[in-house]
């Protein structure tokens, strides 16, 4: 899906846990996430702490969208 | 007698479904689950001496540690051969089978074999490193898988010459091997042309190298003015799954209006995905589709706006062809709606 | 245009006082054949030998293989523009000594000539191990230039093949096959509902002993053109190649072009086989562009729905292949390509030098780099010492006991790109 969105001319950031799959699939901007059942959360934390994680990951996603890339790039930080 | 260690996931070991996908690796003596069929096919030539069971989520989320532990377990049994799966179209199981088989081959230097459906992400990741038998896309193809895996496994263990992928049944691994077809090339060419002319399926004998990479689009100049859309393969849908998106092998996607929705809650949304433990996503769907924080960003002016609709499907065992078709269609709408950027979340 | 091929099945070949065909046995007067070869003063010595299926015989270096044929009705003679006048062939009747062939060998012409084993593992890869072969060993005079050597050996082959073919002139064929291609407009009326198909045949024309001739014209000097499929059966296209043995089209391949035969089999049933477009494989980019433009233009002009494109050789001809494919597909005409692969000895390298997504229907003749072990043979015809230097051979290819370790490339016709064989790769 990520490739087709990109192909349509819209920059896209892929937020996922299994980065190698994303690389294989052909995503260009990748933000690694927490875990498969809860990519943007962590049930072992409080709801507020979880939101902080989500904020941080989404801020990274926005940064990825604002960053020029020429090849597949994983935004670790 | 050839000694075999077999790797399977929690599901095939009958430990449980997604709710048990978190269990770490453990060893059982002898054969278990699909190992029974393999053992039968081996007759007296090989013996499954141990079976390693590991949860799919555990393996994928703790890959390095899991690999290390499992290799130690395998080593103890001094096997001549290591078999993982078959994983069919289960994505995380496929990745686990591929990763552990490759690790065993590299570390212990013994032949390894696994099996999975060609569209399993594990296939693309590992097919050039290890032999992966092509299976059907569900466990209904177990018999067929064993029929192909057992003889190839024995050949590998005995160090015999391995024929072409089409003869042995493994996924093409980037290594071209000669073999004799039934028909001459010219006849095959005429048949292929007739199929192509009549819009019937045909299989090229030499697939062109993979060109299907899409160049990244330019970055968003000013994200604070951008209209951002959410897309997910994690199956987040309004409560009750109004479009009846299948829990696996999805044949459709949903488009949902989130105008005025500030937060996704247990009461209003759920996941339709059948490939991961749904408890966490059901309790708080924002863990997969982060509407709450994006609304916050919208209010704070960190983004221009959150697009009124989000698109969702289930990425579990869904054919690549389908997923591609979905995205082709909704991307056109996104463009028409003036969406500047997309955040795609996957589980 | 309509041609009747009358096959006289040859089951055995023997030397005899009188050259003749009797009860499926081809009798050959050795001295007459030698004298025929030595008419050419470029040869100082000629020898003639036999190689039959199943024998422990190795022939090398093989230059060309030619099937004996004779025109018994209709205009012209076999190999027009070479040993017969430039008359349009392809109609009337032609007799064929099916199961027999003339194999030319002798001191190596270029570096790229091949091996035919009549038994053992090597025999499985070459179609010529199944034939009753008259092998002519021609030794050139000292100092003969390569080009002249090539030409002399090429002509020696045609002459001997025509000499044997002549023996079939007054025989009653064991089997008759008729091939007919109507004109474009007739064909359209006859089969209005069938998809129209042409065959685009690429001819090796890189020069430096890599040449093919059409009615006597060097193919590198032609613009792509059309030819009736039956003209090819009378020897309108012949090989002057000393390229890698595995995927060069010998004259035998041209005479028995399998794409033409397979398309005729479907003609009038599932498709309408319109004709053959011949094009070349030149070394200049401008030539490649021009020729591929032209073959696409011809395909468009003939109004075909699909084409089969066969390559000859490898390396830069892969570019011609892909250009043909791209430009023909761009006109909305569906293509199937026949090629072979150079994927390295371990099979992991990129198989073709060029590629394009439009080439989505490809038939493979196998990986020419795969290593093959050829055990020693009791009898050798030609010069075995060239094993180390022919294409596909390497230092140490020839072992002391006479066995050879080399790439499949060394075997004549092994990965043929007209789709002559069953060999493929995955």
mmCIF file of N, CA and C in Angstrom, chain C residues 51-116:
data_model
loop_
_atom_site.group_PDB
_atom_site.id
_atom_site.type_symbol
_atom_site.label_atom_id
_atom_site.label_comp_id
_atom_site.label_asym_id
_atom_site.label_seq_id
_atom_site.Cartn_x
_atom_site.Cartn_y
_atom_site.Cartn_z
ATOM 1 N N UNK C 51 30.203 -39.803 -37.623
ATOM 2 C CA UNK C 51 29.877 -39.779 -36.190
ATOM 3 C C UNK C 51 28.401 -40.082 -36.053
ATOM 4 N N UNK C 52 28.099 -41.192 -35.365
ATOM 5 C CA UNK C 52 26.699 -41.635 -35.269
ATOM 6 C C UNK C 52 26.214 -41.584 -33.819
ATOM 7 N N UNK C 53 24.920 -41.495 -33.653
ATOM 8 C CA UNK C 53 24.356 -41.427 -32.293
ATOM 9 C C UNK C 53 24.820 -42.601 -31.423
ATOM 10 N N UNK C 54 25.199 -42.310 -30.199
ATOM 11 C CA UNK C 54 25.582 -43.352 -29.254
ATOM 12 C C UNK C 54 27.047 -43.731 -29.290
ATOM 13 N N UNK C 55 27.773 -43.288 -30.313
ATOM 14 C CA UNK C 55 29.194 -43.636 -30.386
ATOM 15 C C UNK C 55 30.014 -42.824 -29.384
ATOM 16 N N UNK C 56 31.130 -43.387 -28.986
ATOM 17 C CA UNK C 56 32.025 -42.660 -28.091
ATOM 18 C C UNK C 56 32.910 -41.748 -28.925
ATOM 19 N N UNK C 57 32.307 -40.697 -29.435
ATOM 20 C CA UNK C 57 32.996 -39.793 -30.355
ATOM 21 C C UNK C 57 32.805 -38.347 -29.913
ATOM 22 N N UNK C 58 33.879 -37.599 -29.973
ATOM 23 C CA UNK C 58 33.806 -36.153 -29.718
ATOM 24 C C UNK C 58 34.281 -35.415 -30.960
ATOM 25 N N UNK C 59 33.480 -34.433 -31.408
ATOM 26 C CA UNK C 59 33.883 -33.610 -32.544
ATOM 27 C C UNK C 59 34.161 -32.209 -32.015
ATOM 28 N N UNK C 60 35.336 -31.683 -32.318
ATOM 29 C CA UNK C 60 35.659 -30.304 -31.941
ATOM 30 C C UNK C 60 36.884 -29.816 -32.683
ATOM 31 N N UNK C 61 37.025 -28.555 -32.992
ATOM 32 C CA UNK C 61 36.038 -27.486 -32.814
ATOM 33 C C UNK C 61 35.033 -27.474 -33.973
ATOM 34 N N UNK C 62 33.765 -27.494 -33.605
ATOM 35 C CA UNK C 62 32.715 -27.511 -34.623
ATOM 36 C C UNK C 62 32.424 -26.094 -35.077
ATOM 37 N N UNK C 63 32.403 -25.897 -36.388
ATOM 38 C CA UNK C 63 32.043 -24.567 -36.888
ATOM 39 C C UNK C 63 30.569 -24.496 -37.248
ATOM 40 N N UNK C 64 30.140 -25.403 -38.125
ATOM 41 C CA UNK C 64 28.753 -25.310 -38.569
ATOM 42 C C UNK C 64 28.182 -26.718 -38.724
ATOM 43 N N UNK C 65 26.871 -26.806 -38.707
ATOM 44 C CA UNK C 65 26.157 -28.056 -38.961
ATOM 45 C C UNK C 65 25.119 -27.736 -40.039
ATOM 46 N N UNK C 66 25.047 -28.569 -41.039
ATOM 47 C CA UNK C 66 24.182 -28.264 -42.190
ATOM 48 C C UNK C 66 23.378 -29.502 -42.570
ATOM 49 N N UNK C 67 22.105 -29.308 -42.824
ATOM 50 C CA UNK C 67 21.274 -30.439 -43.227
ATOM 51 C C UNK C 67 21.255 -30.538 -44.749
ATOM 52 N N UNK C 68 21.468 -31.751 -45.283
ATOM 53 C CA UNK C 68 21.439 -31.910 -46.748
ATOM 54 C C UNK C 68 20.008 -31.770 -47.284
ATOM 55 N N UNK C 69 19.840 -30.865 -48.239
ATOM 56 C CA UNK C 69 18.535 -30.654 -48.874
ATOM 57 C C UNK C 69 18.748 -30.456 -50.363
ATOM 58 N N UNK C 70 17.701 -30.687 -51.134
ATOM 59 C CA UNK C 70 17.785 -30.424 -52.568
ATOM 60 C C UNK C 70 16.429 -29.913 -53.046
ATOM 61 N N UNK C 71 16.478 -28.928 -53.912
ATOM 62 C CA UNK C 71 15.221 -28.427 -54.495
ATOM 63 C C UNK C 71 14.854 -29.291 -55.683
ATOM 64 N N UNK C 72 13.668 -29.868 -55.645
ATOM 65 C CA UNK C 72 13.279 -30.740 -56.756
ATOM 66 C C UNK C 72 12.217 -30.096 -57.643
ATOM 67 N N UNK C 73 11.538 -29.106 -57.113
ATOM 68 C CA UNK C 73 10.572 -28.365 -57.924
ATOM 69 C C UNK C 73 10.563 -26.923 -57.476
ATOM 70 N N UNK C 74 10.243 -26.030 -58.391
ATOM 71 C CA UNK C 74 10.158 -24.619 -58.045
ATOM 72 C C UNK C 74 11.460 -23.899 -58.333
ATOM 73 N N UNK C 75 11.404 -22.568 -58.283
ATOM 74 C CA UNK C 75 12.577 -21.779 -58.667
ATOM 75 C C UNK C 75 13.740 -21.903 -57.683
ATOM 76 N N UNK C 76 14.948 -21.758 -58.242
ATOM 77 C CA UNK C 76 16.142 -21.645 -57.430
ATOM 78 C C UNK C 76 16.664 -22.954 -56.886
ATOM 79 N N UNK C 77 17.776 -22.834 -56.166
ATOM 80 C CA UNK C 77 18.380 -23.981 -55.523
ATOM 81 C C UNK C 77 18.676 -23.650 -54.079
ATOM 82 N N UNK C 78 19.060 -24.671 -53.293
ATOM 83 C CA UNK C 78 19.327 -24.411 -51.868
ATOM 84 C C UNK C 78 20.521 -23.467 -51.700
ATOM 85 N N UNK C 79 20.518 -22.746 -50.571
ATOM 86 C CA UNK C 79 21.540 -21.749 -50.234
ATOM 87 C C UNK C 79 21.711 -20.718 -51.355
ATOM 88 N N UNK C 80 20.610 -20.055 -51.744
ATOM 89 C CA UNK C 80 20.681 -19.065 -52.809
ATOM 90 C C UNK C 80 21.599 -17.912 -52.412
ATOM 91 N N UNK C 81 22.322 -17.410 -53.403
ATOM 92 C CA UNK C 81 23.251 -16.316 -53.134
ATOM 93 C C UNK C 81 24.566 -16.812 -52.571
ATOM 94 N N UNK C 82 24.631 -18.095 -52.253
ATOM 95 C CA UNK C 82 25.872 -18.673 -51.772
ATOM 96 C C UNK C 82 26.394 -19.647 -52.830
ATOM 97 N N UNK C 83 25.736 -20.803 -52.977
ATOM 98 C CA UNK C 83 26.201 -21.759 -53.980
ATOM 99 C C UNK C 83 25.201 -21.882 -55.126
ATOM 100 N N UNK C 84 24.063 -21.186 -55.003
ATOM 101 C CA UNK C 84 23.120 -21.136 -56.112
ATOM 102 C C UNK C 84 22.789 -19.680 -56.401
ATOM 103 N N UNK C 85 22.203 -19.466 -57.580
ATOM 104 C CA UNK C 85 21.893 -18.091 -57.988
ATOM 105 C C UNK C 85 20.906 -17.424 -57.026
ATOM 106 N N UNK C 86 20.908 -16.099 -57.034
ATOM 107 C CA UNK C 86 19.988 -15.355 -56.177
ATOM 108 C C UNK C 86 18.595 -15.391 -56.787
ATOM 109 N N UNK C 87 17.922 -16.482 -56.566
ATOM 110 C CA UNK C 87 16.569 -16.658 -57.057
ATOM 111 C C UNK C 87 15.698 -16.780 -55.809
ATOM 112 N N UNK C 88 14.468 -16.291 -55.836
ATOM 113 C CA UNK C 88 13.611 -16.407 -54.652
ATOM 114 C C UNK C 88 13.211 -17.861 -54.450
ATOM 115 N N UNK C 89 13.644 -18.428 -53.363
ATOM 116 C CA UNK C 89 13.328 -19.822 -53.047
ATOM 117 C C UNK C 89 12.112 -19.867 -52.126
ATOM 118 N N UNK C 90 11.736 -21.061 -51.700
ATOM 119 C CA UNK C 90 10.658 -21.183 -50.720
ATOM 120 C C UNK C 90 9.356 -21.672 -51.305
ATOM 121 N N UNK C 91 9.323 -21.970 -52.609
ATOM 122 C CA UNK C 91 8.098 -22.551 -53.160
ATOM 123 C C UNK C 91 8.451 -23.822 -53.939
ATOM 124 N N UNK C 92 7.470 -24.610 -54.236
ATOM 125 C CA UNK C 92 7.717 -25.868 -54.949
ATOM 126 C C UNK C 92 7.953 -27.006 -53.982
ATOM 127 N N UNK C 93 8.966 -27.837 -54.309
ATOM 128 C CA UNK C 93 9.239 -29.010 -53.471
ATOM 129 C C UNK C 93 10.717 -29.083 -53.127
ATOM 130 N N UNK C 94 10.993 -29.496 -51.934
ATOM 131 C CA UNK C 94 12.372 -29.674 -51.485
ATOM 132 C C UNK C 94 12.463 -31.009 -50.769
ATOM 133 N N UNK C 95 13.499 -31.772 -51.079
ATOM 134 C CA UNK C 95 13.727 -33.036 -50.372
ATOM 135 C C UNK C 95 14.789 -32.859 -49.295
ATOM 136 N N UNK C 96 14.588 -33.542 -48.204
ATOM 137 C CA UNK C 96 15.452 -33.386 -47.034
ATOM 138 C C UNK C 96 15.952 -34.752 -46.579
ATOM 139 N N UNK C 97 17.266 -34.867 -46.335
ATOM 140 C CA UNK C 97 17.797 -36.092 -45.712
ATOM 141 C C UNK C 97 17.667 -35.922 -44.202
ATOM 142 N N UNK C 98 16.485 -36.260 -43.693
ATOM 143 C CA UNK C 98 16.184 -36.057 -42.286
ATOM 144 C C UNK C 98 16.953 -37.079 -41.448
ATOM 145 N N UNK C 99 17.673 -36.584 -40.453
ATOM 146 C CA UNK C 99 18.458 -37.493 -39.616
ATOM 147 C C UNK C 99 19.925 -37.528 -39.994
ATOM 148 N N UNK C 100 20.284 -36.743 -41.023
ATOM 149 C CA UNK C 100 21.692 -36.665 -41.420
ATOM 150 C C UNK C 100 22.159 -35.220 -41.360
ATOM 151 N N UNK C 101 23.461 -35.024 -41.232
ATOM 152 C CA UNK C 101 23.994 -33.663 -41.241
ATOM 153 C C UNK C 101 25.458 -33.677 -41.650
ATOM 154 N N UNK C 102 25.884 -32.524 -42.165
ATOM 155 C CA UNK C 102 27.303 -32.302 -42.428
ATOM 156 C C UNK C 102 27.823 -31.413 -41.299
ATOM 157 N N UNK C 103 28.906 -31.849 -40.669
ATOM 158 C CA UNK C 103 29.517 -31.066 -39.592
ATOM 159 C C UNK C 103 30.882 -30.594 -40.071
ATOM 160 N N UNK C 104 31.128 -29.285 -39.986
ATOM 161 C CA UNK C 104 32.441 -28.799 -40.436
ATOM 162 C C UNK C 104 33.366 -28.568 -39.252
ATOM 163 N N UNK C 105 34.613 -29.016 -39.414
ATOM 164 C CA UNK C 105 35.617 -28.815 -38.373
ATOM 165 C C UNK C 105 36.982 -28.691 -39.045
ATOM 166 N N UNK C 106 37.999 -28.588 -38.235
ATOM 167 C CA UNK C 106 39.353 -28.405 -38.738
ATOM 168 C C UNK C 106 40.058 -27.468 -37.796
ATOM 169 N N UNK C 107 41.195 -26.986 -38.208
ATOM 170 C CA UNK C 107 41.924 -26.026 -37.381
ATOM 171 C C UNK C 107 40.974 -24.883 -37.027
ATOM 172 N N UNK C 108 41.055 -24.417 -35.807
ATOM 173 C CA UNK C 108 40.097 -23.425 -35.341
ATOM 174 C C UNK C 108 40.127 -22.165 -36.194
ATOM 175 N N UNK C 109 38.939 -21.617 -36.461
ATOM 176 C CA UNK C 109 38.848 -20.376 -37.221
ATOM 177 C C UNK C 109 38.940 -19.200 -36.259
ATOM 178 N N UNK C 110 37.978 -19.136 -35.329
ATOM 179 C CA UNK C 110 38.012 -18.089 -34.308
ATOM 180 C C UNK C 110 38.233 -18.777 -32.980
ATOM 181 N N UNK C 111 37.951 -18.075 -31.899
ATOM 182 C CA UNK C 111 38.083 -18.702 -30.596
ATOM 183 C C UNK C 111 36.813 -19.409 -30.183
ATOM 184 N N UNK C 112 35.770 -19.158 -30.981
ATOM 185 C CA UNK C 112 34.481 -19.526 -30.441
ATOM 186 C C UNK C 112 33.804 -20.597 -31.252
ATOM 187 N N UNK C 113 34.284 -21.790 -31.082
ATOM 188 C CA UNK C 113 33.666 -22.904 -31.760
ATOM 189 C C UNK C 113 33.389 -23.998 -30.749
ATOM 190 N N UNK C 114 32.611 -24.971 -31.169
ATOM 191 C CA UNK C 114 32.032 -25.828 -30.154
ATOM 192 C C UNK C 114 32.403 -27.290 -30.183
ATOM 193 N N UNK C 115 31.724 -28.017 -29.286
ATOM 194 C CA UNK C 115 31.941 -29.442 -29.108
ATOM 195 C C UNK C 115 30.626 -30.178 -29.362
ATOM 196 N N UNK C 116 30.708 -31.280 -30.087
ATOM 197 C CA UNK C 116 29.579 -32.206 -30.171
ATOM 198 C C UNK C 116 30.049 -33.560 -29.662
#
